[in-house]
Coordinates of C-alpha atoms in Angstrom, one line a residue:
Chain F
M619 CA -7.6 3.6 -1.4
T620 CA -5.4 6.4 -1.9
Q621 CA -5.4 5.9 -5.7
K622 CA -8.1 5.4 -8.4
I623 CA -8.3 1.9 -9.3
S624 CA -7.0 1.0 -12.8
I625 CA -8.6 -1.5 -15.1
L626 CA -7.1 -3.1 -18.3
I627 CA -9.5 -4.3 -20.8
V628 CA -8.4 -6.9 -23.1
D629 CA -10.7 -8.1 -26.0
D630 CA -10.1 -8.4 -29.9
E631 CA -13.6 -7.0 -30.3
S632 CA -13.5 -3.3 -30.5
S633 CA -17.1 -2.7 -29.7
V634 CA -16.7 -4.8 -26.4
R635 CA -13.5 -2.4 -25.5
D636 CA -15.2 0.4 -26.2
S637 CA -18.4 -0.5 -24.1
L638 CA -16.7 -1.4 -21.3
Y639 CA -14.2 1.4 -21.4
N640 CA -17.3 4.0 -21.6
W641 CA -18.8 2.0 -18.6
F642 CA -16.0 2.2 -16.4
I643 CA -14.8 5.7 -16.8
E644 CA -18.3 6.9 -16.1
D645 CA -17.6 5.2 -12.8
G646 CA -14.4 7.0 -12.3
Y647 CA -12.1 4.0 -13.0
Q648 CA -9.2 4.5 -14.6
V649 CA -9.0 2.4 -17.9
D650 CA -7.1 1.3 -20.4
C651 CA -7.5 -1.4 -23.3
A652 CA -5.5 -3.9 -25.4
E653 CA -6.8 -5.5 -28.1
D654 CA -5.0 -9.1 -27.7
A655 CA -2.9 -10.8 -25.7
K656 CA 0.5 -9.7 -26.6
V657 CA -0.3 -6.2 -26.3
A658 CA -2.1 -6.6 -22.8
L659 CA 1.2 -8.4 -21.6
N660 CA 3.4 -5.7 -23.0
R661 CA 1.3 -3.2 -21.0
L662 CA 1.4 -5.2 -17.5
E663 CA 5.1 -5.2 -17.9
S664 CA 5.8 -1.4 -18.2
E665 CA 2.5 -0.5 -16.1
T666 CA 0.6 -1.9 -12.9
F667 CA -3.0 -2.5 -13.1
D668 CA -5.6 -3.8 -10.4
I669 CA -7.6 -5.4 -12.1
V670 CA -7.6 -7.1 -15.6
L671 CA -10.7 -7.9 -17.6
A672 CA -10.1 -10.4 -20.1
D673 CA -11.6 -12.2 -22.9
I674 CA -10.9 -16.1 -23.0
K675 CA -11.4 -16.6 -26.7
M676 CA -8.8 -14.0 -28.6
P677 CA -6.8 -14.8 -31.8
G678 CA -3.1 -15.9 -31.1
M679 CA -2.7 -16.7 -27.3
D680 CA -6.0 -17.3 -25.3
G681 CA -7.2 -15.8 -22.4
L682 CA -6.1 -19.0 -19.9
E683 CA -2.9 -18.9 -21.5
M684 CA -2.6 -15.2 -21.0
L685 CA -3.9 -15.4 -17.6
K686 CA -0.9 -17.6 -16.3
R687 CA 1.5 -15.2 -18.3
I688 CA -0.1 -12.6 -16.3
K689 CA 0.0 -13.9 -12.6
A690 CA 3.8 -14.6 -13.6
I691 CA 4.3 -10.6 -14.1
Q692 CA 2.0 -9.3 -11.6
Q693 CA 1.0 -11.7 -8.6
D694 CA -1.3 -9.5 -7.2
V695 CA -3.4 -7.9 -9.8
I696 CA -7.0 -9.4 -10.0
V697 CA -8.0 -11.2 -13.2
I698 CA -11.6 -11.6 -14.1
M699 CA -12.2 -13.7 -17.5
M700 CA -15.1 -13.0 -19.9
T701 CA -16.6 -15.4 -22.7
A702 CA -19.6 -15.7 -25.1
F703 CA -19.4 -19.2 -24.8
A704 CA -19.5 -20.6 -21.3
T705 CA -18.3 -24.3 -20.5
V706 CA -17.8 -25.5 -17.1
E707 CA -14.4 -26.7 -17.3
T708 CA -12.9 -23.2 -18.8
A709 CA -14.6 -21.5 -15.7
V710 CA -13.0 -24.4 -13.4
Q711 CA -9.5 -24.1 -15.3
A712 CA -9.5 -20.2 -15.3
L713 CA -10.2 -20.3 -11.7
K714 CA -7.9 -22.9 -11.0
D715 CA -5.1 -20.7 -12.5
G716 CA -5.8 -17.9 -10.3
A717 CA -8.7 -16.0 -11.8
F718 CA -11.1 -13.7 -9.1
D719 CA -14.4 -14.7 -10.9
Y720 CA -15.7 -15.8 -14.5
V721 CA -18.1 -14.0 -16.3
T722 CA -20.6 -14.6 -19.6
K723 CA -21.5 -12.5 -22.0
P724 CA -23.2 -10.4 -22.5
F725 CA -23.6 -9.5 -19.0
D726 CA -26.1 -8.0 -16.9
P727 CA -25.0 -4.3 -15.6
D728 CA -25.6 -5.1 -12.2
D729 CA -23.9 -8.2 -12.5
L730 CA -21.0 -6.0 -13.7
S731 CA -20.9 -3.3 -11.4
H732 CA -21.0 -6.1 -8.1
L733 CA -18.1 -8.1 -10.4
I734 CA -15.9 -4.6 -9.8
R735 CA -17.3 -3.5 -6.6
N736 CA -16.1 -7.0 -5.2
A737 CA -12.7 -6.9 -6.8
S738 CA -12.4 -3.3 -5.7
R739 CA -13.4 -4.6 -1.7
Q740 CA -10.8 -7.0 -2.4
I741 CA -8.0 -5.0 -3.3
T742 CA -8.8 -2.4 -0.8
L743 CA -9.0 -5.7 1.7
M744 CA -5.4 -6.8 0.8
E745 CA -4.0 -3.1 1.4
E746 CA -5.5 -2.9 4.5
N747 CA -4.2 -6.3 5.3
E748 CA -0.8 -5.2 4.3
V749 CA -1.3 -1.8 6.6
L750 CA -2.6 -3.6 9.5
K751 CA 0.4 -6.2 9.7
E752 CA 2.6 -3.4 9.7
K753 CA 0.6 -1.7 12.3
V754 CA 0.7 -4.7 14.5
V755 CA 4.7 -5.3 14.3
S756 CA 4.5 -1.3 14.7
L757 CA 2.6 -1.2 17.8
E758 CA 3.9 -4.4 19.5
N759 CA 7.5 -3.2 19.7
V760 CA 6.5 0.3 20.6
E761 CA 5.8 -1.5 24.0
D762 CA 9.3 -2.7 24.1
L763 CA 10.6 0.9 24.8
I764 CA 10.6 0.9 28.3
G765 CA 12.6 3.0 30.9
K766 CA 11.7 6.0 33.9
S767 CA 15.4 7.2 34.2
E768 CA 15.8 10.6 33.4
A769 CA 17.9 9.9 30.1
M770 CA 14.6 7.9 28.8
N771 CA 12.3 10.5 30.1
Q772 CA 14.1 13.0 27.9
V773 CA 13.9 10.7 24.9
F774 CA 10.2 10.2 25.2
R775 CA 9.8 14.1 25.7
E776 CA 11.7 14.5 22.4
I777 CA 9.7 11.5 21.0
E778 CA 6.6 13.2 21.8
S779 CA 7.2 16.7 20.7
V780 CA 8.9 15.3 17.1
A781 CA 6.1 12.6 16.6
Q782 CA 3.1 15.4 15.3
S783 CA 5.7 17.1 12.7
N784 CA 6.7 15.6 9.4
A785 CA 10.1 16.7 10.0
S786 CA 12.9 14.2 9.3
V787 CA 14.8 12.2 12.2
I788 CA 18.0 11.4 12.5
I789 CA 18.1 8.7 15.7
T790 CA 21.5 8.1 17.0
G791 CA 23.2 5.8 19.8
E792 CA 25.1 2.5 20.3
S793 CA 24.4 -0.8 18.9
G794 CA 21.6 -2.2 20.6
T795 CA 20.0 0.6 22.2
G796 CA 16.5 0.5 20.8
K797 CA 17.2 3.0 17.9
E798 CA 14.3 1.4 15.7
L799 CA 11.7 1.3 18.7
V800 CA 12.0 5.1 19.0
A801 CA 11.4 5.5 15.1
R802 CA 8.3 3.1 15.6
A803 CA 7.2 4.9 18.7
I804 CA 7.4 8.0 16.7
H805 CA 5.5 6.6 14.1
A806 CA 2.6 5.2 16.3
N807 CA 2.2 8.6 17.8
S808 CA 2.3 10.5 14.5
P809 CA -0.8 11.3 12.4
R810 CA 0.7 8.9 9.8
K811 CA 0.3 6.1 12.3
Y812 CA -2.9 4.4 10.1
F813 CA -0.5 4.0 7.1
P814 CA 2.8 2.0 6.9
L815 CA 6.3 2.2 8.5
V816 CA 8.5 0.5 6.0
S817 CA 12.2 -0.3 7.5
V818 CA 14.8 -0.8 5.5
H819 CA 18.1 -2.0 6.8
C820 CA 20.8 -0.4 4.9
G821 CA 23.9 -1.9 5.8
A822 CA 22.5 -5.6 5.3
L823 CA 22.1 -4.8 1.5
S824 CA 24.4 -4.2 -1.8
E825 CA 24.1 -0.8 -3.3
S826 CA 22.1 -2.7 -6.2
L827 CA 19.9 -4.6 -3.8
L828 CA 19.5 -1.2 -1.8
E829 CA 18.5 0.6 -4.7
S830 CA 16.0 -2.5 -6.0
E831 CA 14.7 -2.6 -2.5
L832 CA 14.2 1.4 -1.9
F833 CA 12.9 2.1 -5.2
G834 CA 11.1 -0.9 -6.4
H835 CA 11.8 -2.7 -9.9
E836 CA 10.5 -3.6 -13.2
K837 CA 10.2 -7.3 -14.6
G838 CA 13.5 -7.9 -16.3
A839 CA 15.5 -4.8 -15.2
F840 CA 18.1 -7.0 -13.9
T841 CA 18.8 -11.0 -13.7
G842 CA 16.8 -12.1 -11.1
A843 CA 13.6 -9.3 -11.6
V844 CA 10.9 -11.9 -12.5
Y845 CA 8.2 -10.0 -10.9
N846 CA 7.0 -6.1 -11.2
R847 CA 8.3 -5.2 -7.3
K848 CA 7.0 -1.9 -5.5
G849 CA 9.8 -0.1 -3.9
R850 CA 9.9 0.7 0.2
F851 CA 9.4 4.2 -0.9
E852 CA 6.1 3.3 -3.0
M853 CA 5.0 1.1 0.4
A854 CA 5.6 3.8 2.6
D855 CA 3.1 5.9 0.8
N856 CA 1.5 8.4 3.5
G857 CA 3.4 6.6 6.1
T858 CA 7.1 6.9 7.5
I859 CA 10.3 5.0 5.9
F860 CA 12.6 4.1 8.4
L861 CA 16.5 3.7 7.0
D862 CA 18.4 2.1 9.5
E863 CA 22.6 2.4 9.2
I864 CA 22.4 5.3 7.3
A865 CA 25.8 6.0 7.3
T866 CA 26.5 2.8 5.4
I867 CA 25.3 3.8 2.0
S868 CA 27.4 4.4 -1.1
P869 CA 28.0 8.0 -1.9
K870 CA 25.4 7.0 -5.4
M871 CA 22.9 6.3 -2.9
Q872 CA 23.3 9.3 -1.3
I873 CA 22.8 11.5 -4.4
E874 CA 19.9 9.2 -5.2
L875 CA 18.5 9.4 -1.7
L876 CA 18.7 13.0 -1.5
R877 CA 17.1 13.7 -5.2
V878 CA 14.0 11.7 -3.8
L879 CA 13.8 13.4 -0.7
E880 CA 13.6 16.6 -2.2
S881 CA 11.2 15.7 -5.1
K882 CA 9.3 12.7 -3.1
S883 CA 9.3 11.2 -6.5
F884 CA 11.2 8.4 -8.2
M885 CA 11.6 5.6 -11.2
R886 CA 11.7 1.9 -10.2
V887 CA 14.4 0.4 -11.7
G888 CA 14.2 -0.3 -15.4
G889 CA 11.1 1.5 -15.5
N890 CA 10.4 5.0 -17.0
K891 CA 6.9 5.9 -15.0
E892 CA 7.6 8.7 -12.4
I893 CA 5.9 7.5 -9.3
K894 CA 5.1 10.2 -6.5
S895 CA 4.9 8.9 -2.7
D896 CA 4.0 10.8 0.4
F897 CA 6.5 9.4 3.2
R898 CA 8.1 10.8 6.5
V899 CA 11.9 10.0 6.9
I900 CA 13.9 8.8 10.0
C901 CA 16.8 7.3 10.2
A902 CA 19.2 5.7 12.4
T903 CA 23.3 5.1 12.8
N904 CA 25.7 4.4 15.7
R905 CA 28.3 6.0 13.8
D906 CA 28.9 9.9 13.9
L907 CA 27.6 11.2 10.9
K908 CA 29.1 14.7 11.4
T909 CA 32.7 13.4 11.3
M910 CA 31.5 11.5 8.6
V911 CA 30.5 15.1 6.6
D912 CA 33.8 16.7 8.1
N913 CA 35.4 13.8 6.3
G914 CA 33.9 14.1 3.1
V915 CA 32.8 10.2 3.6
F916 CA 28.8 11.6 3.8
R917 CA 27.1 14.3 1.9
E918 CA 26.4 17.7 3.5
D919 CA 23.3 18.3 2.1
L920 CA 21.9 15.0 2.5
Y921 CA 22.8 15.1 6.3
Y922 CA 21.2 18.7 6.6
R923 CA 18.4 17.4 4.9
L924 CA 18.0 14.1 7.1
N925 CA 19.1 15.9 10.4
V926 CA 16.3 18.0 11.1
V927 CA 16.2 16.4 14.6
N928 CA 18.3 14.6 16.4
I929 CA 17.6 12.2 19.1
N930 CA 20.0 10.4 20.9
V931 CA 19.5 6.9 22.9
P932 CA 21.3 6.6 25.9
P933 CA 23.4 3.9 26.2
L934 CA 22.0 1.7 28.9
R935 CA 25.3 1.9 31.4
E936 CA 23.8 5.4 31.6
R937 CA 20.6 4.4 32.4
T938 CA 21.1 1.3 34.9
D939 CA 18.1 3.0 36.9
D940 CA 16.0 1.3 34.0
I941 CA 17.5 -2.3 34.5
P942 CA 15.4 -3.5 37.1
L943 CA 12.3 -2.5 35.0
L944 CA 13.6 -4.2 31.8
V945 CA 14.6 -7.1 33.4
D946 CA 11.0 -7.5 35.0
Y947 CA 9.5 -6.7 31.1
F948 CA 12.0 -9.3 29.5
I949 CA 11.2 -12.1 31.9
K950 CA 7.5 -11.7 31.3
K951 CA 8.1 -11.4 27.7
Y952 CA 9.8 -14.3 27.4
C953 CA 8.2 -16.5 29.8
K954 CA 4.7 -15.6 28.0
T955 CA 6.7 -16.8 24.7
M956 CA 7.8 -19.9 26.1
N957 CA 4.6 -20.8 27.7
R958 CA 6.2 -20.7 31.5
A959 CA 5.0 -19.5 34.8
V960 CA 6.3 -16.0 35.2
M961 CA 9.8 -16.4 36.9
T962 CA 11.4 -13.9 39.6
I963 CA 15.0 -12.9 39.8
D964 CA 17.6 -13.5 42.4
P965 CA 18.4 -10.2 44.3
A966 CA 22.1 -11.0 43.8
A967 CA 21.8 -11.4 40.3
L968 CA 19.9 -8.2 39.5
K969 CA 22.5 -6.5 41.3
R970 CA 25.2 -8.2 39.2
L971 CA 23.1 -6.9 36.0
E972 CA 23.0 -3.7 37.4
E973 CA 26.9 -3.5 37.7
F974 CA 27.2 -4.7 34.5
P975 CA 28.4 -2.6 31.7
F976 CA 26.3 -3.9 29.0
P977 CA 28.5 -3.2 25.8
G978 CA 25.6 -4.5 23.7
N979 CA 23.2 -2.6 25.5
I980 CA 19.5 -3.5 25.8
R981 CA 19.8 -6.1 23.1
E982 CA 22.6 -7.6 25.6
L983 CA 20.6 -7.6 28.5
E984 CA 17.6 -9.1 26.6
N985 CA 19.5 -11.7 25.3
M986 CA 21.0 -12.8 28.8
I987 CA 17.7 -12.9 30.4
E988 CA 16.2 -14.9 27.4
R989 CA 19.1 -17.5 27.8
A990 CA 18.2 -18.0 31.5
I991 CA 14.9 -18.5 31.1
V992 CA 15.7 -21.2 28.8
V993 CA 18.5 -22.5 31.5
G994 CA 17.0 -21.7 34.5
N995 CA 15.2 -24.1 36.8
G996 CA 11.7 -22.6 36.1
K997 CA 11.4 -20.4 39.4
K998 CA 14.2 -17.9 39.9
I999 CA 16.7 -16.3 37.9
T1000 CA 20.1 -16.8 40.0
L1001 CA 23.6 -16.3 39.0
K1002 CA 24.6 -19.3 37.6
D1003 CA 22.1 -18.6 35.0
L1004 CA 23.6 -15.3 33.6
P1005 CA 26.5 -15.8 31.2
I1006 CA 28.5 -13.1 33.3
D1007 CA 31.8 -14.0 34.6
R1008 CA 32.4 -13.1 38.2
P1009 CA 33.8 -9.9 39.0
E1010 CA 36.8 -11.2 40.2
A1011 CA 37.3 -13.2 37.2
S1012 CA 37.0 -10.3 34.9
P1013 CA 38.3 -7.6 36.5
S1014 CA 38.7 -4.4 34.5
F1015 CA 42.8 -3.8 33.4
E1016 CA 44.2 -0.7 32.6
S1017 CA 47.6 -2.0 31.7
L1018 CA 49.2 -4.8 29.7
N1019 CA 51.4 -5.7 32.3
D1020 CA 48.1 -6.0 34.6
I1021 CA 46.6 -8.4 31.8
E1022 CA 49.7 -10.3 31.6
K1023 CA 49.8 -10.8 35.3
H1024 CA 46.1 -12.0 35.6
H1025 CA 46.5 -14.5 32.6
I1026 CA 49.7 -16.3 34.0
L1027 CA 48.1 -16.6 37.2
Q1028 CA 44.8 -17.8 36.0
I1029 CA 47.2 -20.6 33.7
L1030 CA 49.3 -21.3 36.8
N1031 CA 46.0 -22.0 38.9
K1032 CA 44.4 -24.3 36.1
Y1033 CA 47.7 -26.6 35.8
N1034 CA 48.0 -26.6 40.0
W1035 CA 51.2 -24.6 39.6
N1036 CA 52.9 -27.5 37.7
I1037 CA 55.8 -24.8 35.7
S1038 CA 56.3 -27.0 32.6
A1039 CA 52.6 -27.5 32.1
S1040 CA 52.1 -23.9 32.5
A1041 CA 54.9 -22.9 30.5
K1042 CA 53.8 -25.1 27.5
A1043 CA 50.3 -23.7 27.7
L1044 CA 51.7 -20.3 27.8
K1045 CA 54.3 -20.9 24.8
V1046 CA 57.1 -19.8 27.0
D1047 CA 60.2 -21.7 28.0
R1048 CA 60.2 -22.4 32.1
V1049 CA 63.0 -19.6 32.7
T1050 CA 61.0 -17.1 31.2
L1051 CA 58.0 -18.1 33.2
Y1052 CA 59.9 -18.3 36.5
N1053 CA 61.2 -14.5 35.8
K1054 CA 57.3 -13.4 35.6
I1055 CA 56.4 -15.4 38.4
K1056 CA 59.2 -13.3 40.3
K1057 CA 58.3 -10.1 38.5
Y1058 CA 54.6 -10.5 39.3
Q1059 CA 55.4 -11.6 42.9
L1060 CA 53.0 -14.3 42.3
K1061 CA 52.0 -17.2 45.1
Q1062 CA 50.4 -20.2 44.8
A1063 CA 47.1 -19.5 47.1
N1064 CA 47.4 -22.6 49.6
N1065 CA 51.5 -21.8 50.2
Chain T
M498 CA -16.6 26.3 -21.9
K499 CA -20.3 26.7 -20.4
P500 CA -22.5 25.7 -23.7
E501 CA -25.0 28.1 -25.0
N502 CA -27.6 25.2 -24.4
I503 CA -28.9 22.2 -24.0
T504 CA -30.7 20.3 -26.7
L505 CA -33.3 17.5 -26.1
I506 CA -34.3 15.7 -29.1
S507 CA -36.6 13.1 -29.2
F508 CA -36.5 10.1 -31.9
G509 CA -39.0 7.8 -33.1
Y510 CA -42.4 6.8 -31.8
F511 CA -42.1 8.7 -28.7
E512 CA -44.1 11.3 -26.9
K513 CA -42.6 14.7 -27.2
R514 CA -44.7 16.0 -24.3
F515 CA -42.8 13.7 -22.0
L516 CA -39.9 16.1 -22.7
G517 CA -41.9 19.2 -22.4
E518 CA -42.7 18.4 -18.6
I519 CA -39.0 17.9 -17.7
M520 CA -37.4 20.3 -19.7
Y521 CA -37.9 23.0 -17.0
D522 CA -36.3 20.5 -14.1
V523 CA -33.4 20.0 -16.4
E524 CA -32.9 24.0 -17.0
R525 CA -33.4 24.3 -13.3
E526 CA -30.7 21.9 -12.5
F527 CA -28.3 22.7 -15.3
R528 CA -29.0 26.7 -15.2
I529 CA -28.7 26.6 -18.7
P530 CA -31.3 27.4 -21.3
V531 CA -33.0 24.1 -22.6
I532 CA -34.2 23.5 -26.4
V533 CA -36.6 20.5 -27.2
R534 CA -37.1 19.0 -30.6
E535 CA -37.5 16.4 -32.8
G536 CA -35.1 14.5 -34.8
Y537 CA -35.5 11.4 -37.5
L538 CA -33.0 8.4 -37.9
D539 CA -33.6 5.1 -39.6
L540 CA -33.8 3.4 -36.5
S541 CA -33.7 -0.4 -38.3
L542 CA -30.2 0.2 -38.8
Y543 CA -29.2 -0.3 -35.6
F544 CA -31.3 -2.9 -34.9
D545 CA -29.9 -6.4 -34.1
P546 CA -32.4 -9.1 -34.8
A547 CA -30.2 -11.5 -32.4
R548 CA -30.6 -9.7 -29.6
R549 CA -34.2 -7.7 -30.8
Q550 CA -32.6 -4.4 -29.3
Y551 CA -30.7 -1.5 -30.6
N552 CA -27.1 -0.7 -30.6
G553 CA -26.5 1.7 -28.0
N554 CA -22.9 2.6 -29.0
R555 CA -23.5 3.0 -32.7
L556 CA -26.5 5.4 -32.2
L557 CA -24.0 7.3 -29.7
Q558 CA -21.7 7.8 -32.4
D559 CA -24.1 8.6 -34.9
I560 CA -25.9 11.4 -32.9
N561 CA -22.6 12.8 -32.1
Q562 CA -21.6 13.0 -35.6
Q563 CA -25.1 14.1 -37.0
F564 CA -27.0 15.9 -34.1
A565 CA -24.3 17.2 -31.8
S566 CA -22.3 20.5 -32.0
D567 CA -19.7 21.9 -29.7
E568 CA -21.8 24.8 -28.5
T569 CA -24.6 22.8 -27.0
K570 CA -24.9 19.5 -24.8
T571 CA -27.1 17.5 -26.9
L572 CA -29.6 14.5 -25.4
A573 CA -31.0 12.2 -27.7
V574 CA -34.1 10.3 -26.0
F575 CA -35.6 6.8 -27.7
N576 CA -38.2 4.7 -26.7
V577 CA -36.5 1.2 -27.7
D578 CA -34.3 -1.0 -26.4
L579 CA -30.9 -0.1 -26.2
Y580 CA -27.5 -2.5 -25.7
I581 CA -24.1 -2.5 -25.6
P582 CA -22.4 -5.7 -26.8
I583 CA -21.0 -6.6 -23.2
L584 CA -24.3 -5.8 -21.0
T585 CA -28.0 -7.1 -21.5
F586 CA -29.1 -3.7 -21.8
I587 CA -28.7 -0.2 -20.9
F588 CA -30.7 2.9 -19.7
G589 CA -28.7 5.4 -21.4
Q590 CA -25.0 6.2 -21.8
A591 CA -22.7 9.5 -22.7
F592 CA -19.4 10.8 -24.0
L593 CA -18.0 11.5 -20.5
N594 CA -17.5 15.3 -21.2
G595 CA -18.4 15.2 -24.5
R596 CA -20.6 16.7 -26.7
C597 CA -24.0 14.2 -26.3
G598 CA -25.4 11.1 -24.9
I599 CA -28.5 9.0 -25.5
A600 CA -31.4 7.7 -23.2
S601 CA -33.9 4.9 -23.5
A602 CA -37.8 5.7 -22.0
Y603 CA -38.1 1.9 -23.0
R604 CA -37.4 0.2 -19.7
L605 CA -38.6 2.9 -17.7
R606 CA -42.1 2.1 -17.8
N607 CA -43.9 0.1 -14.9
E608 CA -45.5 -2.0 -17.9
R609 CA -42.4 -3.4 -18.5
Y610 CA -42.5 -5.4 -15.5
G611 CA -45.8 -6.2 -15.4
I612 CA -47.3 -3.5 -13.2
A613 CA -50.1 -1.2 -13.8
P614 CA -49.1 1.6 -15.7
N615 CA -48.1 5.2 -13.4
E616 CA -47.2 8.2 -15.9
P617 CA -45.8 10.3 -12.9
V618 CA -43.6 7.6 -11.8
F619 CA -42.4 7.3 -15.4
V620 CA -41.9 10.7 -16.0
D621 CA -39.9 10.9 -12.9
R622 CA -37.5 8.1 -13.9
L623 CA -36.9 9.8 -17.4
R624 CA -36.2 13.2 -15.7
K625 CA -33.6 11.6 -13.7
E626 CA -32.1 9.4 -16.3
V627 CA -31.7 12.9 -18.4
I628 CA -30.3 14.6 -16.1
H629 CA -28.0 11.8 -15.3
E630 CA -26.4 11.4 -18.9
L631 CA -26.4 15.0 -19.4
G632 CA -24.0 15.0 -16.3
H633 CA -21.9 12.5 -18.1
A634 CA -21.8 15.0 -20.8
F635 CA -20.9 17.8 -18.4
G636 CA -18.0 15.5 -17.2
L637 CA -19.5 14.0 -13.9
I638 CA -19.0 10.4 -12.8
H639 CA -21.1 8.2 -10.8
C640 CA -21.6 9.6 -7.5
L641 CA -21.9 7.4 -4.2
T642 CA -24.1 9.7 -2.5
P643 CA -27.5 7.4 -2.4
T644 CA -29.7 10.3 -3.3
C645 CA -27.6 12.1 -5.8
V646 CA -29.0 11.7 -9.5
M647 CA -25.3 11.1 -10.4
R648 CA -25.5 7.3 -8.4
S649 CA -24.9 4.6 -11.0
S650 CA -28.7 2.6 -11.4
T651 CA -28.7 -0.5 -13.1
Y652 CA -32.6 -1.2 -12.5
V653 CA -35.5 0.8 -12.4
E654 CA -35.9 0.5 -8.3
D655 CA -32.4 2.3 -8.1
I656 CA -33.9 5.2 -10.3
D657 CA -36.9 5.4 -8.3
Q658 CA -34.7 5.5 -4.8
K659 CA -32.3 8.6 -5.7
G660 CA -33.4 11.7 -6.2
W661 CA -33.2 14.0 -9.5
S662 CA -30.7 16.9 -8.5
F663 CA -27.0 16.6 -7.6
C664 CA -25.6 16.5 -4.1
P665 CA -23.4 19.3 -3.2
K666 CA -20.1 17.7 -4.5
C667 CA -21.5 17.2 -8.1
R668 CA -22.7 20.2 -7.9
K669 CA -19.7 22.4 -7.0
Q670 CA -17.7 19.9 -9.8
L671 CA -20.5 21.1 -12.6
E672 CA -20.1 24.7 -11.4
G673 CA -16.4 24.7 -11.0

């Protein structure tokens, strides 16, 4: 736990509140009291508590009703119910409604200590669980960062040198080059590796959603804010936040982001409590941020704050040496996922892949291999399993004339040089088609 | 601000000589002069007939109002069974970083648990309890170090297992 465990005591008897308050304060907990359910619910709407210790019998709203409402406000809070009149029915009902435990007043000091210790352990476990889940994802994905080409070795060297520092990093590169994997590798090799790496895809969210996602929100802050919710900056405490597609954020969000990066503190949407978080920022973009700064689209001060270190991930066409390695890795990966025997690749198919320009980079290669495994014969990936047109079918053209010539020839071959059918398909008259055949000196293959 | 002294006050049918035995250890731990004296309170006002115990919350409030001062840290020692509404019993309690605390010798004696009396063991427990509650009055919270006197104790066995000194961390905070 990085922070003190907070406890809210809810009881209509002041002597009980005072007793518990003194007891928990001596144990070093952060303690607050409420004299009835209404006050407690108001507190829970504006603040977050780890544990609520509540009496069942209270004037106005009883503890069981309050328990349901608490769970509607803060789902994860641990609620322990207390009563002076224990019945099996109420105990069972409380547990069914989501109470962590149930105790009868007065209780033995040792029981109380055990109860809170167990609750604290539960909170720690829940937090560890979240951190570990994030960590597993990080580690699994870091394995995908593969390459032995000089271009990739340079990226690995940069990752290694920047990982140990706390510096902000901007990762640039075309779409599909593996920018997020680089971010995960930096995090996994940094002193923050035991804490979460929290990813946010800025481009996928509207301005208001992004604001709520990054800063969190209080219940009722806007329509649909049914619960209090932690923001990504809060979740990334002691860890790293990865902001993908940073170039897409609005001017308003740029200001907000700059403020948070400078102060490392923020408020939830609809909240009034300042929250501090210690995080490292890594951003990624496939656009030229410097040009955006020059054009006045991206704030210069934010750019310089984010761009302490820049790592450029090369496109796949500039590291074709890595293609055999990547193909081998993806074959093994997907054969394992699909529970199949490991396949091989035909040398001609591999050669074709090495020649292919891959505008979608590694993501495109990965999808291609996955598809080939699905449609293939289960033993060897061949040319026909790859969704790449033959080179002669898709030569690289530079002029419009070349494209026109190639297209007309394709249509003529398709319709067996039937001029009327070909002209109809091309939506030109027959004379125009004859003129084009003459212009490009097209001939039927068998003639 | 460092208090001028620590005042240990014995109430009711309590043998003052026990406090005399432990006052030097308290003085050594806190490095502040310790004064021992007797106090008088009508304890029947704090007695709860239903529980057959004495209300520790009200006693602490009254000790604070009637016997404590800003210049000293006061610890009142009783020989009656103390409770607070939420718990079946307490060994003692204090205002965290406040002026005073209370402690009870009632549950520290072996004979309460059907074991042969053992005065050295009883004095040792009382010493630890007094230093523990005074520690709270000096602002220390419960410590997780097994041997530290500020470790929380809910049974006499817990008191027996810890020492009567502060661990280095609590000592540093006390002197800081």
